[in-house]
Each structure stands twice: as C-alpha cells, then as structure tokens.
mmCIF file of N, CA and C in Angstrom:
data_model
loop_
_atom_site.group_PDB
_atom_site.id
_atom_site.type_symbol
_atom_site.label_atom_id
_atom_site.label_comp_id
_atom_site.label_asym_id
_atom_site.label_seq_id
_atom_site.Cartn_x
_atom_site.Cartn_y
_atom_site.Cartn_z
ATOM 1 N N MET K 208 125.978 115.285 115.392
ATOM 2 C CA MET K 208 126.200 115.738 113.902
ATOM 3 C C MET K 208 124.801 116.708 113.627
ATOM 4 N N ALA K 209 125.117 117.666 114.364
ATOM 5 C CA ALA K 209 124.058 118.616 114.311
ATOM 6 C C ALA K 209 123.776 119.432 112.819
ATOM 7 N N ASP K 210 125.000 119.273 112.074
ATOM 8 C CA ASP K 210 124.871 119.981 110.983
ATOM 9 C C ASP K 210 124.627 119.015 109.478
ATOM 10 N N GLY K 211 124.266 117.535 110.402
ATOM 11 C CA GLY K 211 123.912 116.697 109.084
ATOM 12 C C GLY K 211 125.363 116.174 108.598
ATOM 13 N N LEU K 212 125.374 115.059 107.721
ATOM 14 C CA LEU K 212 126.248 114.423 107.128
ATOM 15 C C LEU K 212 126.621 114.892 105.896
ATOM 16 N N SER K 213 128.237 114.530 105.846
ATOM 17 C CA SER K 213 128.665 114.861 104.300
ATOM 18 C C SER K 213 128.700 113.973 103.465
ATOM 19 N N VAL K 214 128.138 114.295 102.138
ATOM 20 C CA VAL K 214 127.951 113.374 101.083
ATOM 21 C C VAL K 214 129.023 113.348 99.991
ATOM 22 N N PHE K 215 129.569 112.419 99.584
ATOM 23 C CA PHE K 215 130.065 112.361 98.237
ATOM 24 C C PHE K 215 129.359 111.764 97.008
ATOM 25 N N LEU K 216 129.014 112.628 96.284
ATOM 26 C CA LEU K 216 127.806 111.877 95.265
ATOM 27 C C LEU K 216 128.395 111.773 93.783
ATOM 28 N N VAL K 217 128.463 110.642 93.253
ATOM 29 C CA VAL K 217 128.897 110.215 91.810
ATOM 30 C C VAL K 217 127.575 109.797 91.088
ATOM 31 N N GLU K 218 127.590 110.529 89.825
ATOM 32 C CA GLU K 218 126.339 110.327 89.266
ATOM 33 C C GLU K 218 126.822 111.115 88.166
ATOM 34 N N ASP K 219 126.462 110.644 86.741
ATOM 35 C CA ASP K 219 126.849 110.954 85.708
ATOM 36 C C ASP K 219 125.738 111.818 85.078
ATOM 37 N N GLU K 220 124.391 111.784 85.264
ATOM 38 C CA GLU K 220 123.359 112.522 84.561
ATOM 39 C C GLU K 220 123.290 113.870 85.448
ATOM 40 N N ALA K 221 123.429 114.830 84.796
ATOM 41 C CA ALA K 221 123.759 116.173 85.729
ATOM 42 C C ALA K 221 122.336 116.505 86.345
ATOM 43 N N LEU K 222 120.956 116.137 85.521
ATOM 44 C CA LEU K 222 119.826 116.520 86.452
ATOM 45 C C LEU K 222 119.728 115.421 87.371
ATOM 46 N N ILE K 223 119.728 114.269 87.524
ATOM 47 C CA ILE K 223 119.664 113.530 88.372
ATOM 48 C C ILE K 223 120.571 113.617 89.391
ATOM 49 N N ARG K 224 121.747 113.831 89.304
ATOM 50 C CA ARG K 224 122.628 114.730 90.441
ATOM 51 C C ARG K 224 122.379 115.700 91.020
ATOM 52 N N MET K 225 121.812 116.743 90.464
ATOM 53 C CA MET K 225 121.144 117.825 90.920
ATOM 54 C C MET K 225 120.088 117.406 91.851
ATOM 55 N N MET K 226 119.385 116.606 91.359
ATOM 56 C CA MET K 226 118.081 116.038 91.941
ATOM 57 C C MET K 226 118.503 115.492 93.466
ATOM 58 N N ILE K 227 119.279 114.494 93.259
ATOM 59 C CA ILE K 227 119.753 113.808 94.596
ATOM 60 C C ILE K 227 120.298 114.779 95.361
ATOM 61 N N ALA K 228 121.296 115.736 95.051
ATOM 62 C CA ALA K 228 121.861 116.594 96.008
ATOM 63 C C ALA K 228 120.690 117.496 96.787
ATOM 64 N N ASP K 229 119.796 117.890 96.114
ATOM 65 C CA ASP K 229 118.763 118.825 96.491
ATOM 66 C C ASP K 229 117.993 117.777 97.540
ATOM 67 N N MET K 230 117.977 116.642 97.332
ATOM 68 C CA MET K 230 117.136 115.545 98.382
ATOM 69 C C MET K 230 118.068 115.542 99.719
ATOM 70 N N VAL K 231 119.385 115.566 99.285
ATOM 71 C CA VAL K 231 120.378 115.395 100.568
ATOM 72 C C VAL K 231 120.214 116.598 101.073
ATOM 73 N N GLU K 232 120.335 117.491 100.787
ATOM 74 C CA GLU K 232 120.126 119.247 101.112
ATOM 75 C C GLU K 232 118.694 119.220 102.164
ATOM 76 N N GLU K 233 117.906 118.798 101.363
ATOM 77 C CA GLU K 233 116.607 118.635 102.134
ATOM 78 C C GLU K 233 116.261 118.033 103.344
ATOM 79 N N LEU K 234 117.242 116.977 103.272
ATOM 80 C CA LEU K 234 116.961 116.157 104.482
ATOM 81 C C LEU K 234 118.176 116.379 105.631
ATOM 82 N N GLY K 235 119.004 117.610 105.395
ATOM 83 C CA GLY K 235 119.673 118.493 106.338
ATOM 84 C C GLY K 235 121.265 118.050 106.149
ATOM 85 N N HIS K 236 121.464 117.348 105.323
ATOM 86 C CA HIS K 236 122.942 116.973 105.095
ATOM 87 C C HIS K 236 123.564 117.860 103.822
ATOM 88 N N HIS K 237 124.890 117.713 103.605
ATOM 89 C CA HIS K 237 125.037 118.202 102.572
ATOM 90 C C HIS K 237 126.427 117.313 101.486
ATOM 91 N N VAL K 238 126.315 117.989 100.212
ATOM 92 C CA VAL K 238 127.153 117.434 99.221
ATOM 93 C C VAL K 238 128.540 118.306 99.305
ATOM 94 N N VAL K 239 129.577 117.427 99.582
ATOM 95 C CA VAL K 239 131.019 118.095 99.928
ATOM 96 C C VAL K 239 131.749 117.652 98.728
ATOM 97 N N ALA K 240 131.142 116.671 97.903
ATOM 98 C CA ALA K 240 131.929 116.428 96.412
ATOM 99 C C ALA K 240 131.143 115.733 95.453
ATOM 100 N N GLU K 241 131.210 115.988 94.294
ATOM 101 C CA GLU K 241 130.667 115.631 93.271
ATOM 102 C C GLU K 241 131.608 115.013 92.027
ATOM 103 N N ALA K 242 130.826 114.006 91.261
ATOM 104 C CA ALA K 242 131.928 113.517 90.022
ATOM 105 C C ALA K 242 130.782 112.738 89.399
ATOM 106 N N ASP K 243 131.147 113.073 87.864
ATOM 107 C CA ASP K 243 130.336 112.402 86.947
ATOM 108 C C ASP K 243 131.132 111.280 86.139
ATOM 109 N N ASN K 244 132.256 111.056 86.390
ATOM 110 C CA ASN K 244 133.079 109.891 85.685
ATOM 111 C C ASN K 244 133.964 109.303 86.748
ATOM 112 N N VAL K 245 133.945 107.953 86.215
ATOM 113 C CA VAL K 245 135.341 107.201 87.361
ATOM 114 C C VAL K 245 136.463 107.998 87.652
ATOM 115 N N ARG K 246 137.332 108.520 86.666
ATOM 116 C CA ARG K 246 138.445 109.021 86.894
ATOM 117 C C ARG K 246 138.398 110.216 87.752
ATOM 118 N N ASP K 247 137.511 111.052 87.904
ATOM 119 C CA ASP K 247 137.033 112.190 88.826
ATOM 120 C C ASP K 247 136.478 111.265 90.328
ATOM 121 N N ALA K 248 135.470 110.473 90.023
ATOM 122 C CA ALA K 248 135.367 110.125 91.167
ATOM 123 C C ALA K 248 136.296 109.198 92.405
ATOM 124 N N SER K 249 137.338 108.618 91.317
ATOM 125 C CA SER K 249 138.342 107.814 91.793
ATOM 126 C C SER K 249 139.396 108.766 92.852
ATOM 127 N N ALA K 250 139.398 109.793 92.151
ATOM 128 C CA ALA K 250 140.254 111.154 92.810
ATOM 129 C C ALA K 250 139.676 111.462 94.192
ATOM 130 N N PHE K 251 138.286 111.996 94.119
ATOM 131 C CA PHE K 251 137.792 112.661 95.006
ATOM 132 C C PHE K 251 137.593 111.355 96.665
ATOM 133 N N ALA K 252 137.436 109.956 95.790
ATOM 134 C CA ALA K 252 137.160 108.758 96.517
ATOM 135 C C ALA K 252 138.149 108.693 98.026
ATOM 136 N N MET K 253 139.382 109.000 97.386
ATOM 137 C CA MET K 253 140.661 108.918 98.309
ATOM 138 C C MET K 253 140.944 110.440 98.853
ATOM 139 N N THR K 254 140.878 111.228 98.266
ATOM 140 C CA THR K 254 141.043 112.502 99.018
ATOM 141 C C THR K 254 139.945 113.384 99.659
ATOM 142 N N ALA K 255 138.837 113.230 99.117
ATOM 143 C CA ALA K 255 137.559 114.149 99.664
ATOM 144 C C ALA K 255 137.298 113.659 101.219
ATOM 145 N N GLN K 256 136.815 114.855 101.956
ATOM 146 C CA GLN K 256 136.362 114.371 103.581
ATOM 147 C C GLN K 256 135.060 114.276 103.284
ATOM 148 N N TYR K 257 134.260 113.004 103.289
ATOM 149 C CA TYR K 257 132.983 112.669 103.577
ATOM 150 C C TYR K 257 132.646 111.743 104.371
ATOM 151 N N ASP K 258 130.979 111.627 104.878
ATOM 152 C CA ASP K 258 130.942 110.650 105.831
ATOM 153 C C ASP K 258 130.478 109.102 105.141
ATOM 154 N N PHE K 259 129.719 109.595 103.714
ATOM 155 C CA PHE K 259 129.410 108.359 102.974
ATOM 156 C C PHE K 259 129.262 108.926 101.681
ATOM 157 N N ALA K 260 128.842 107.865 100.934
ATOM 158 C CA ALA K 260 129.213 107.984 99.615
ATOM 159 C C ALA K 260 127.677 107.772 98.750
ATOM 160 N N ILE K 261 127.176 108.105 97.865
ATOM 161 C CA ILE K 261 126.035 107.665 96.779
ATOM 162 C C ILE K 261 126.636 107.497 95.457
ATOM 163 N N LEU K 262 126.362 106.148 94.881
ATOM 164 C CA LEU K 262 127.097 106.107 93.906
ATOM 165 C C LEU K 262 126.306 105.662 92.721
ATOM 166 N N ASP K 263 126.456 105.933 91.522
ATOM 167 C CA ASP K 263 125.639 105.579 90.578
ATOM 168 C C ASP K 263 126.508 104.229 89.440
ATOM 169 N N ILE K 264 125.635 103.219 89.452
ATOM 170 C CA ILE K 264 126.636 101.920 89.190
ATOM 171 C C ILE K 264 127.261 102.260 87.654
ATOM 172 N N ASN K 265 126.676 102.810 86.705
ATOM 173 C CA ASN K 265 127.259 103.184 85.433
ATOM 174 C C ASN K 265 127.487 104.560 85.212
ATOM 175 N N LEU K 266 128.857 104.666 85.255
ATOM 176 C CA LEU K 266 129.104 106.229 84.767
ATOM 177 C C LEU K 266 129.792 106.299 83.439
ATOM 178 N N MET K 267 128.978 106.581 82.471
ATOM 179 C CA MET K 267 129.261 106.715 80.989
ATOM 180 C C MET K 267 129.875 105.617 80.476
ATOM 181 N N GLY K 268 129.161 104.492 80.531
ATOM 182 C CA GLY K 268 129.420 103.233 79.995
ATOM 183 C C GLY K 268 130.359 102.270 80.870
ATOM 184 N N LEU K 269 131.193 103.033 81.827
ATOM 185 C CA LEU K 269 132.028 102.290 82.605
ATOM 186 C C LEU K 269 131.424 102.050 83.970
ATOM 187 N N TYR K 270 131.880 100.665 84.778
ATOM 188 C CA TYR K 270 131.221 100.712 86.067
ATOM 189 C C TYR K 270 132.015 101.240 87.318
ATOM 190 N N VAL K 271 131.175 101.456 88.323
ATOM 191 C CA VAL K 271 131.951 102.403 89.257
ATOM 192 C C VAL K 271 132.433 101.460 90.272
ATOM 193 N N ASP K 272 132.736 100.137 90.257
ATOM 194 C CA ASP K 272 133.128 99.378 91.001
ATOM 195 C C ASP K 272 134.628 99.654 91.532
ATOM 196 N N PRO K 273 135.541 100.316 90.697
ATOM 197 C CA PRO K 273 136.772 101.029 91.054
ATOM 198 C C PRO K 273 136.663 101.968 92.293
ATOM 199 N N VAL K 274 135.773 102.762 92.081
ATOM 200 C CA VAL K 274 135.711 103.683 92.856
ATOM 201 C C VAL K 274 134.694 103.237 94.055
ATOM 202 N N ALA K 275 134.223 102.429 94.098
ATOM 203 C CA ALA K 275 133.439 101.757 95.187
ATOM 204 C C ALA K 275 134.715 101.144 96.325
ATOM 205 N N ASP K 276 135.527 100.327 95.474
ATOM 206 C CA ASP K 276 136.510 99.805 96.107
ATOM 207 C C ASP K 276 137.514 100.589 97.018
ATOM 208 N N LEU K 277 137.834 101.908 96.255
ATOM 209 C CA LEU K 277 138.599 102.971 96.813
ATOM 210 C C LEU K 277 138.002 103.533 98.198
ATOM 211 N N ILE K 278 136.504 103.532 98.291
ATOM 212 C CA ILE K 278 136.092 104.201 99.192
ATOM 213 C C ILE K 278 135.852 102.935 100.413
ATOM 214 N N GLU K 279 135.572 101.827 99.871
ATOM 215 C CA GLU K 279 135.725 100.821 100.898
ATOM 216 C C GLU K 279 137.156 100.537 101.496
ATOM 217 N N ARG K 280 138.047 100.750 101.056
ATOM 218 C CA ARG K 280 139.584 100.440 101.451
ATOM 219 C C ARG K 280 139.650 101.673 102.658
ATOM 220 N N ARG K 281 138.899 102.963 102.559
ATOM 221 C CA ARG K 281 138.991 104.094 103.488
ATOM 222 C C ARG K 281 137.906 103.654 104.564
ATOM 223 N N GLY K 282 137.091 102.946 104.451
ATOM 224 C CA GLY K 282 136.408 102.446 105.818
ATOM 225 C C GLY K 282 135.053 103.249 105.496
ATOM 226 N N LYS K 283 134.619 103.845 104.703
ATOM 227 C CA LYS K 283 133.629 104.838 104.288
ATOM 228 C C LYS K 283 132.217 103.977 104.209
ATOM 229 N N PRO K 284 131.108 104.069 104.395
ATOM 230 C CA PRO K 284 129.994 103.704 103.896
ATOM 231 C C PRO K 284 129.527 104.319 102.617
ATOM 232 N N PHE K 285 128.851 103.338 101.862
ATOM 233 C CA PHE K 285 128.244 104.016 100.494
ATOM 234 C C PHE K 285 127.136 103.244 100.074
ATOM 235 N N LEU K 286 126.648 103.701 99.353
ATOM 236 C CA LEU K 286 125.308 102.916 98.676
ATOM 237 C C LEU K 286 124.998 103.403 97.296
ATOM 238 N N PHE K 287 124.439 102.339 96.820
ATOM 239 C CA PHE K 287 124.261 102.676 95.222
ATOM 240 C C PHE K 287 122.974 103.137 94.770
ATOM 241 N N ALA K 288 122.964 104.051 93.777
ATOM 242 C CA ALA K 288 121.634 104.543 93.329
ATOM 243 C C ALA K 288 121.761 104.522 92.022
ATOM 244 N N THR K 289 120.678 103.487 91.539
ATOM 245 C CA THR K 289 120.848 103.026 89.720
ATOM 246 C C THR K 289 119.641 102.636 89.363
ATOM 247 N N GLY K 290 119.584 102.586 88.087
ATOM 248 C CA GLY K 290 118.359 102.117 87.337
ATOM 249 C C GLY K 290 118.546 100.602 87.275
ATOM 250 N N TYR K 291 119.885 100.332 87.196
ATOM 251 C CA TYR K 291 120.308 98.736 86.802
ATOM 252 C C TYR K 291 120.125 97.773 88.288
ATOM 253 N N GLY K 292 120.148 96.549 88.189
ATOM 254 C CA GLY K 292 120.122 95.852 89.424
ATOM 255 C C GLY K 292 121.562 95.580 89.739
ATOM 256 N N PRO K 293 121.709 95.031 90.727
ATOM 257 C CA PRO K 293 122.831 94.979 91.651
ATOM 258 C C PRO K 293 123.789 93.701 90.742
ATOM 259 N N GLU K 294 122.688 92.850 90.071
ATOM 260 C CA GLU K 294 123.957 91.815 89.219
ATOM 261 C C GLU K 294 125.011 92.282 88.538
ATOM 262 N N LEU K 295 124.991 93.817 88.035
ATOM 263 C CA LEU K 295 126.026 94.161 87.210
ATOM 264 C C LEU K 295 127.425 94.508 88.068
ATOM 265 N N LEU K 296 127.333 94.465 89.218
ATOM 266 C CA LEU K 296 128.244 94.695 90.178
ATOM 267 C C LEU K 296 129.351 93.304 90.501
ATOM 268 N N PRO K 297 130.487 93.403 91.013
ATOM 269 C CA PRO K 297 131.086 92.453 91.360
ATOM 270 C C PRO K 297 130.343 91.741 92.594
ATOM 271 N N SER K 298 130.570 90.326 92.863
ATOM 272 C CA SER K 298 129.896 89.853 93.852
ATOM 273 C C SER K 298 130.041 90.515 95.353
ATOM 274 N N LEU K 299 131.099 90.730 95.728
ATOM 275 C CA LEU K 299 131.432 91.365 96.950
ATOM 276 C C LEU K 299 130.809 92.713 96.959
ATOM 277 N N LEU K 300 130.278 93.497 95.926
ATOM 278 C CA LEU K 300 129.397 94.800 96.171
ATOM 279 C C LEU K 300 128.178 94.369 96.074
ATOM 280 N N ARG K 301 127.500 93.384 95.657
ATOM 281 C CA ARG K 301 126.376 93.066 95.629
ATOM 282 C C ARG K 301 125.352 93.217 97.100
ATOM 283 N N ARG K 302 126.198 92.893 97.933
ATOM 284 C CA ARG K 302 125.888 93.160 99.465
ATOM 285 C C ARG K 302 125.339 94.435 99.796
ATOM 286 N N ARG K 303 125.929 95.461 99.095
ATOM 287 C CA ARG K 303 125.711 97.144 99.647
ATOM 288 C C ARG K 303 124.283 97.341 99.274
ATOM 289 N N PRO K 304 123.746 98.468 100.183
ATOM 290 C CA PRO K 304 122.618 98.914 100.151
ATOM 291 C C PRO K 304 122.267 99.441 98.499
ATOM 292 N N THR K 305 121.371 99.226 97.977
ATOM 293 C CA THR K 305 120.953 99.861 96.729
ATOM 294 C C THR K 305 119.633 100.442 96.679
ATOM 295 N N LEU K 306 119.523 101.776 96.069
ATOM 296 C CA LEU K 306 118.170 102.382 95.715
ATOM 297 C C LEU K 306 118.199 102.378 94.527
ATOM 298 N N ARG K 307 117.031 102.141 93.938
ATOM 299 C CA ARG K 307 116.545 102.131 92.405
ATOM 300 C C ARG K 307 115.863 103.233 92.134
ATOM 301 N N LYS K 308 116.566 103.935 90.981
ATOM 302 C CA LYS K 308 115.983 105.242 90.433
ATOM 303 C C LYS K 308 114.624 104.824 89.581
ATOM 304 N N PRO K 309 113.704 105.855 89.930
ATOM 305 C CA PRO K 309 113.840 107.034 90.739
ATOM 306 C C PRO K 309 113.752 106.824 91.941
ATOM 307 N N ILE K 310 114.444 107.819 92.599
ATOM 308 C CA ILE K 310 114.819 107.465 94.110
ATOM 309 C C ILE K 310 113.705 108.842 94.702
ATOM 310 N N SER K 311 113.016 108.384 95.704
ATOM 311 C CA SER K 311 112.229 109.103 96.279
ATOM 312 C C SER K 311 112.939 109.733 97.834
ATOM 313 N N LEU K 312 112.473 111.068 98.308
ATOM 314 C CA LEU K 312 113.026 111.469 99.154
ATOM 315 C C LEU K 312 113.011 110.263 100.330
ATOM 316 N N ASP K 313 111.906 109.835 100.518
ATOM 317 C CA ASP K 313 111.647 108.702 101.626
ATOM 318 C C ASP K 313 112.508 107.775 101.938
ATOM 319 N N GLN K 314 113.081 107.184 100.738
ATOM 320 C CA GLN K 314 113.795 106.343 100.397
ATOM 321 C C GLN K 314 115.083 106.234 100.759
ATOM 322 N N LEU K 315 115.654 107.497 100.290
ATOM 323 C CA LEU K 315 116.968 108.423 100.436
ATOM 324 C C LEU K 315 117.246 108.112 102.090
ATOM 325 N N LYS K 316 115.942 108.957 102.572
ATOM 326 C CA LYS K 316 116.038 109.145 103.990
ATOM 327 C C LYS K 316 116.298 107.892 105.043
ATOM 328 N N ALA K 317 115.455 106.756 104.631
ATOM 329 C CA ALA K 317 115.592 105.517 104.951
ATOM 330 C C ALA K 317 116.907 104.865 105.002
ATOM 331 N N MET K 318 117.394 104.986 103.736
ATOM 332 C CA MET K 318 119.098 104.436 103.679
ATOM 333 C C MET K 318 119.820 105.163 104.363
ATOM 334 N N ILE K 319 119.806 106.492 104.511
ATOM 335 C CA ILE K 319 120.483 106.995 105.574
ATOM 336 C C ILE K 319 120.421 106.899 107.032
ATOM 337 N N ASP K 320 119.085 106.777 107.475
ATOM 338 C CA ASP K 320 118.748 106.294 108.507
ATOM 339 C C ASP K 320 119.286 104.806 108.916
ATOM 340 N N THR K 321 119.191 103.892 108.133
ATOM 341 C CA THR K 321 119.692 103.021 108.366
ATOM 342 C C THR K 321 121.220 102.888 108.260
ATOM 343 N N LEU K 322 121.986 103.581 107.820
ATOM 344 C CA LEU K 322 123.626 103.451 107.533
ATOM 345 C C LEU K 322 124.130 104.283 108.921
ATOM 346 N N PHE K 323 123.137 105.405 109.223
ATOM 347 C CA PHE K 323 123.964 106.425 110.348
ATOM 348 C C PHE K 323 122.563 106.240 111.580
ATOM 349 N N PRO K 324 122.154 105.370 112.195
ATOM 350 C CA PRO K 324 121.060 105.612 113.137
ATOM 351 C C PRO K 324 120.918 106.714 114.363
ATOM 352 N N ASP K 325 122.464 107.165 114.246
ATOM 353 C CA ASP K 325 122.281 108.255 115.419
ATOM 354 C C ASP K 325 122.573 109.422 114.667
ATOM 355 N N ALA K 326 122.412 109.591 113.433
ATOM 356 C CA ALA K 326 122.696 111.148 112.823
ATOM 357 C C ALA K 326 121.572 111.883 113.191
ATOM 358 N N THR K 327 121.801 113.120 113.396
ATOM 359 C CA THR K 327 120.866 114.068 113.464
ATOM 360 C C THR K 327 120.579 114.940 112.364
ATOM 361 N N ALA K 328 119.416 114.928 111.767
ATOM 362 C CA ALA K 328 119.078 115.456 110.754
ATOM 363 C C ALA K 328 117.375 116.119 110.693
ATOM 364 N N ARG K 329 117.363 116.699 109.704
ATOM 365 C CA ARG K 329 115.897 117.286 109.820
ATOM 366 C C ARG K 329 114.724 116.264 108.964
ATOM 367 N N THR K 330 113.569 116.225 109.455
ATOM 368 C CA THR K 330 112.977 115.102 108.643
ATOM 369 C C THR K 330 112.423 115.935 107.179
ATOM 370 N N PRO K 331 111.958 115.475 106.125
ATOM 371 C CA PRO K 331 111.160 115.985 105.116
ATOM 372 C C PRO K 331 110.100 116.901 105.603
ATOM 373 N N HIS K 332 109.860 117.744 104.668
ATOM 374 C CA HIS K 332 108.780 118.637 104.615
ATOM 375 C C HIS K 332 107.084 118.078 104.387
#
C-alpha cells in the first residue's frame, strides 16, 4: 500500500473534520469520502470504496451506530473519534477502537498502525 490507506471520515463539525482529514493526509493516507450526517454517511458507508472509517459518535444529535452497522456488514474496520465515552454506543460497538477528542497525530497514527500493521505510510514530521 505505497499510496497509503483510503479513509471514510464522518464528523459533523467542519473544523474538526478538516483537522482530522489533514492528519490523515500527513500520515500518508487519503480521505476518499466525507459526511457530516447519518443519512449521507449511511449512503457512503455502503457505496464508497475505502479501507477503513473514522466515525464521530454523535452527528447533530443522532448516534452514528446505524452507519457503524453498515460498515461492519461490509467487513470494513472502523474506529470512533469522539468527545463522548463509548457508553453511548450499543454494547456490540463498545469493543471498537475509540479515540478521545481532541485527537493527536500520534494517537491517530498508533490506532491506524494497530488496525493495519502492514500498511506503508509516512511517519509524522
């Protein structure tokens, strides 16, 4: 994977979404789809071509678990990026990797490295 991984990013706060997308790019990966609401995220979850997804738990007052379920049905890995704890998720999703906001570049890299130990990507500067 010399070109890095493709990422589906779901985050309702535009500035946070841009910040996470910048970190993904800095790590040598690329965002191929973005959504800020459950409806759009659900459509992308089933149709976009991506290696893994980063999901905010709360999207404009709606929980992202229906989107996570769709991604899981496709057999794609995902992680949560949230200011909330995993207790807001259905019990089956609580086992998923979770990053607490604010996310650092090192935390994101470590999580991606855990999900994809064989992926080739740049290290942070």
